[in-house]
Amino acid sequence: LALPVILYQLYAFILPAFSPTEKRVAKPLLLLSPFLFIAGVVFCYFVVLPPATDFLLSFNASEFNTEVRARDYYSFSTLTMLAMGIGFQVPIGIIALTRLNIVTVEQLRHNRRYAILAIAVLAALLPTIDPITMLLEMVPLVILYELSILLAAWLGRADEAAATEVAASESS
């Protein structure tokens, strides 16, 4: 419950240290971050956790008497939701890298295979139990990667148009 207040305090502490260009890049990304995190947690809760818990509870159920302890279930659920919430921050990183001119949209498109491999490794490192859960964690991250490439390209075109307008108005 205190997370929004803590994030606001963190933003208020960090933003004055940025230059105007860095603020222009960072402010929208910092405002988008909590929404992406919540989307990741909600996705995990409704899509990833049900098959994962079904798999865990049915694994060797004929040979064992499965009893779930609340502490272990809550620990697993919390860790999985936290990991997916952090994983949904992929667009923030990609947009920040492109807006700061560290990578270009063309480089991101060209190295798509490596990004999908990195996402697969990340999904395998998340608290996964079976390949189905890993796929359920991997697919939205790949979609977010592709959407962030499209968003970065759109923002790049908008920046180029604004720079052209400024240059035209200065030369007049």
Short mmCIF file of C-alpha atoms in Angstrom, two decimals:
data_model
loop_
_atom_site.label_atom_id
_atom_site.label_comp_id
_atom_site.label_asym_id
_atom_site.label_seq_id
_atom_site.Cartn_x
_atom_site.Cartn_y
_atom_site.Cartn_z
CA LEU A 1 0.00 0.00 0.00
CA ALA A 2 2.89 2.34 0.66
CA LEU A 3 4.55 1.67 -2.71
CA PRO A 4 3.00 4.67 -4.55
CA VAL A 5 4.19 7.05 -1.84
CA ILE A 6 7.65 5.50 -1.81
CA LEU A 7 7.88 5.71 -5.60
CA TYR A 8 6.76 9.34 -5.56
CA GLN A 9 9.43 10.17 -2.98
CA LEU A 10 12.03 8.37 -5.08
CA TYR A 11 10.94 10.25 -8.22
CA ALA A 12 10.95 13.57 -6.37
CA PHE A 13 14.48 12.86 -5.14
CA ILE A 14 15.89 11.75 -8.49
CA LEU A 15 14.25 14.12 -11.00
CA PRO A 16 15.98 17.37 -9.86
CA ALA A 17 19.36 15.81 -10.65
CA PHE A 18 18.47 15.33 -14.32
CA SER A 19 19.21 17.80 -17.10
CA PRO A 20 16.21 19.11 -19.09
CA THR A 21 16.79 16.55 -21.87
CA GLU A 22 17.10 13.71 -19.36
CA LYS A 23 13.93 14.91 -17.64
CA ARG A 24 12.11 14.90 -20.97
CA VAL A 25 13.12 11.25 -21.43
CA ALA A 26 12.74 10.10 -17.83
CA LYS A 27 9.45 11.65 -16.76
CA PRO A 28 7.13 9.65 -19.08
CA LEU A 29 9.07 6.48 -18.36
CA LEU A 30 8.85 6.98 -14.60
CA LEU A 31 5.11 7.57 -14.86
CA LEU A 32 4.64 4.46 -17.04
CA SER A 33 6.63 2.16 -14.75
CA PRO A 34 4.00 1.55 -12.03
CA PHE A 35 1.33 0.79 -14.63
CA LEU A 36 3.53 -1.78 -16.36
CA PHE A 37 4.43 -3.36 -13.03
CA ILE A 38 0.75 -3.67 -12.06
CA ALA A 39 -0.04 -5.11 -15.51
CA GLY A 40 2.66 -7.73 -14.99
CA VAL A 41 1.35 -8.67 -11.56
CA VAL A 42 -2.24 -8.90 -12.82
CA PHE A 43 -1.15 -11.00 -15.82
CA CYS A 44 0.77 -13.32 -13.55
CA TYR A 45 -2.11 -13.67 -11.10
CA PHE A 46 -4.73 -14.48 -13.70
CA VAL A 47 -2.74 -16.28 -16.42
CA VAL A 48 0.52 -17.72 -15.04
CA LEU A 49 -0.29 -18.78 -11.46
CA PRO A 50 -3.33 -21.01 -12.13
CA PRO A 51 -1.50 -23.46 -14.44
CA ALA A 52 1.62 -23.32 -12.28
CA THR A 53 -0.26 -24.22 -9.10
CA ASP A 54 -2.31 -26.86 -10.93
CA PHE A 55 0.91 -28.46 -12.14
CA LEU A 56 2.48 -28.34 -8.69
CA LEU A 57 -0.57 -29.80 -6.98
CA SER A 58 -1.07 -32.57 -9.54
CA PHE A 59 2.59 -33.58 -9.83
CA ASN A 60 2.78 -37.20 -8.54
CA ALA A 61 -0.57 -36.73 -6.84
CA SER A 62 -1.27 -40.44 -7.09
CA GLU A 63 1.83 -41.28 -5.07
CA PHE A 64 1.85 -38.47 -2.53
CA ASN A 65 -0.60 -36.79 -0.24
CA THR A 66 -0.18 -33.16 -1.29
CA GLU A 67 -0.61 -30.59 1.46
CA VAL A 68 -0.04 -26.95 0.75
CA ARG A 69 1.38 -24.73 3.45
CA ALA A 70 0.19 -21.15 3.25
CA ARG A 71 3.67 -19.70 3.79
CA ASP A 72 5.13 -21.66 0.87
CA TYR A 73 2.20 -20.87 -1.42
CA TYR A 74 2.31 -17.15 -0.61
CA SER A 75 6.08 -17.09 -1.00
CA PHE A 76 5.88 -18.77 -4.42
CA SER A 77 3.00 -16.57 -5.56
CA THR A 78 4.63 -13.36 -4.37
CA LEU A 79 7.98 -14.19 -5.95
CA THR A 80 6.36 -15.11 -9.26
CA MET A 81 4.20 -11.98 -9.35
CA LEU A 82 7.16 -9.78 -8.40
CA ALA A 83 9.30 -11.34 -11.13
CA MET A 84 6.61 -10.84 -13.77
CA GLY A 85 6.02 -7.26 -12.62
CA ILE A 86 9.72 -6.55 -13.04
CA GLY A 87 9.75 -8.40 -16.37
CA PHE A 88 7.01 -6.12 -17.67
CA GLN A 89 9.48 -3.22 -17.33
CA VAL A 90 11.10 -4.28 -20.63
CA PRO A 91 9.49 -1.43 -22.63
CA ILE A 92 10.87 1.14 -20.18
CA GLY A 93 14.41 -0.10 -20.69
CA ILE A 94 14.11 -0.29 -24.46
CA ILE A 95 12.53 3.14 -24.82
CA ALA A 96 15.11 4.66 -22.47
CA LEU A 97 17.95 3.12 -24.47
CA THR A 98 16.58 4.42 -27.76
CA ARG A 99 15.70 7.88 -26.44
CA LEU A 100 19.20 8.28 -25.01
CA ASN A 101 20.63 7.19 -28.39
CA ILE A 102 22.44 4.17 -26.97
CA VAL A 103 20.79 1.81 -29.45
CA THR A 104 18.70 2.42 -32.53
CA VAL A 105 15.41 0.89 -33.55
CA GLU A 106 17.16 -0.77 -36.49
CA GLN A 107 19.64 -2.43 -34.12
CA LEU A 108 16.78 -3.71 -31.99
CA ARG A 109 15.02 -5.12 -35.03
CA HIS A 110 18.22 -6.66 -36.39
CA ASN A 111 19.09 -8.33 -33.07
CA ARG A 112 15.56 -9.60 -32.42
CA ARG A 113 16.73 -13.24 -32.28
CA TYR A 114 19.16 -12.48 -29.48
CA ALA A 115 16.51 -10.59 -27.58
CA ILE A 116 14.12 -13.54 -27.83
CA LEU A 117 16.88 -15.84 -26.60
CA ALA A 118 17.54 -13.50 -23.67
CA ILE A 119 13.81 -13.41 -22.90
CA ALA A 120 13.70 -17.23 -22.97
CA VAL A 121 16.63 -17.39 -20.54
CA LEU A 122 14.92 -14.81 -18.32
CA ALA A 123 11.67 -16.79 -18.40
CA ALA A 124 13.59 -19.94 -17.47
CA LEU A 125 15.17 -18.12 -14.51
CA LEU A 126 11.80 -16.94 -13.24
CA PRO A 127 10.14 -19.26 -10.77
CA THR A 128 8.87 -21.65 -13.42
CA ILE A 129 7.82 -25.21 -12.87
CA ASP A 130 7.10 -26.56 -16.33
CA PRO A 131 7.51 -25.57 -19.98
CA ILE A 132 3.90 -24.33 -20.18
CA THR A 133 4.49 -21.82 -17.38
CA MET A 134 7.74 -20.77 -19.00
CA LEU A 135 5.91 -20.12 -22.29
CA LEU A 136 3.20 -18.21 -20.44
CA GLU A 137 5.90 -16.00 -18.95
CA MET A 138 7.86 -15.68 -22.20
CA VAL A 139 5.10 -14.78 -24.68
CA PRO A 140 4.06 -11.47 -23.08
CA LEU A 141 7.70 -10.42 -22.73
CA VAL A 142 8.27 -11.01 -26.45
CA ILE A 143 5.09 -9.08 -27.26
CA LEU A 144 6.23 -6.24 -24.98
CA TYR A 145 9.61 -6.24 -26.73
CA GLU A 146 7.95 -5.92 -30.14
CA LEU A 147 5.54 -3.23 -28.93
CA SER A 148 8.37 -1.25 -27.38
CA ILE A 149 10.25 -1.35 -30.71
CA LEU A 150 7.16 0.06 -32.42
CA LEU A 151 6.75 2.71 -29.72
CA ALA A 152 10.43 3.65 -29.91
CA ALA A 153 10.17 4.00 -33.69
CA TRP A 154 7.06 6.17 -33.33
CA LEU A 155 8.74 8.36 -30.70
CA GLY A 156 11.83 8.65 -32.91
CA ARG A 157 9.73 9.87 -35.83
CA ALA A 158 7.95 12.35 -33.56
CA ASP A 159 11.33 13.67 -32.34
CA GLU A 160 12.60 14.01 -35.92
CA ALA A 161 9.46 15.91 -36.93
CA ALA A 162 9.83 18.24 -33.94
CA ALA A 163 13.52 18.81 -34.72
CA THR A 164 12.64 19.60 -38.36
CA GLU A 165 10.00 22.10 -37.23
CA VAL A 166 12.46 23.79 -34.85
CA ALA A 167 15.13 23.97 -37.55
CA ALA A 168 12.65 25.41 -40.05
CA SER A 169 11.42 28.04 -37.60
CA GLU A 170 14.98 29.03 -36.65
CA SER A 171 16.06 29.44 -40.27
CA SER A 172 13.06 31.69 -41.04
#
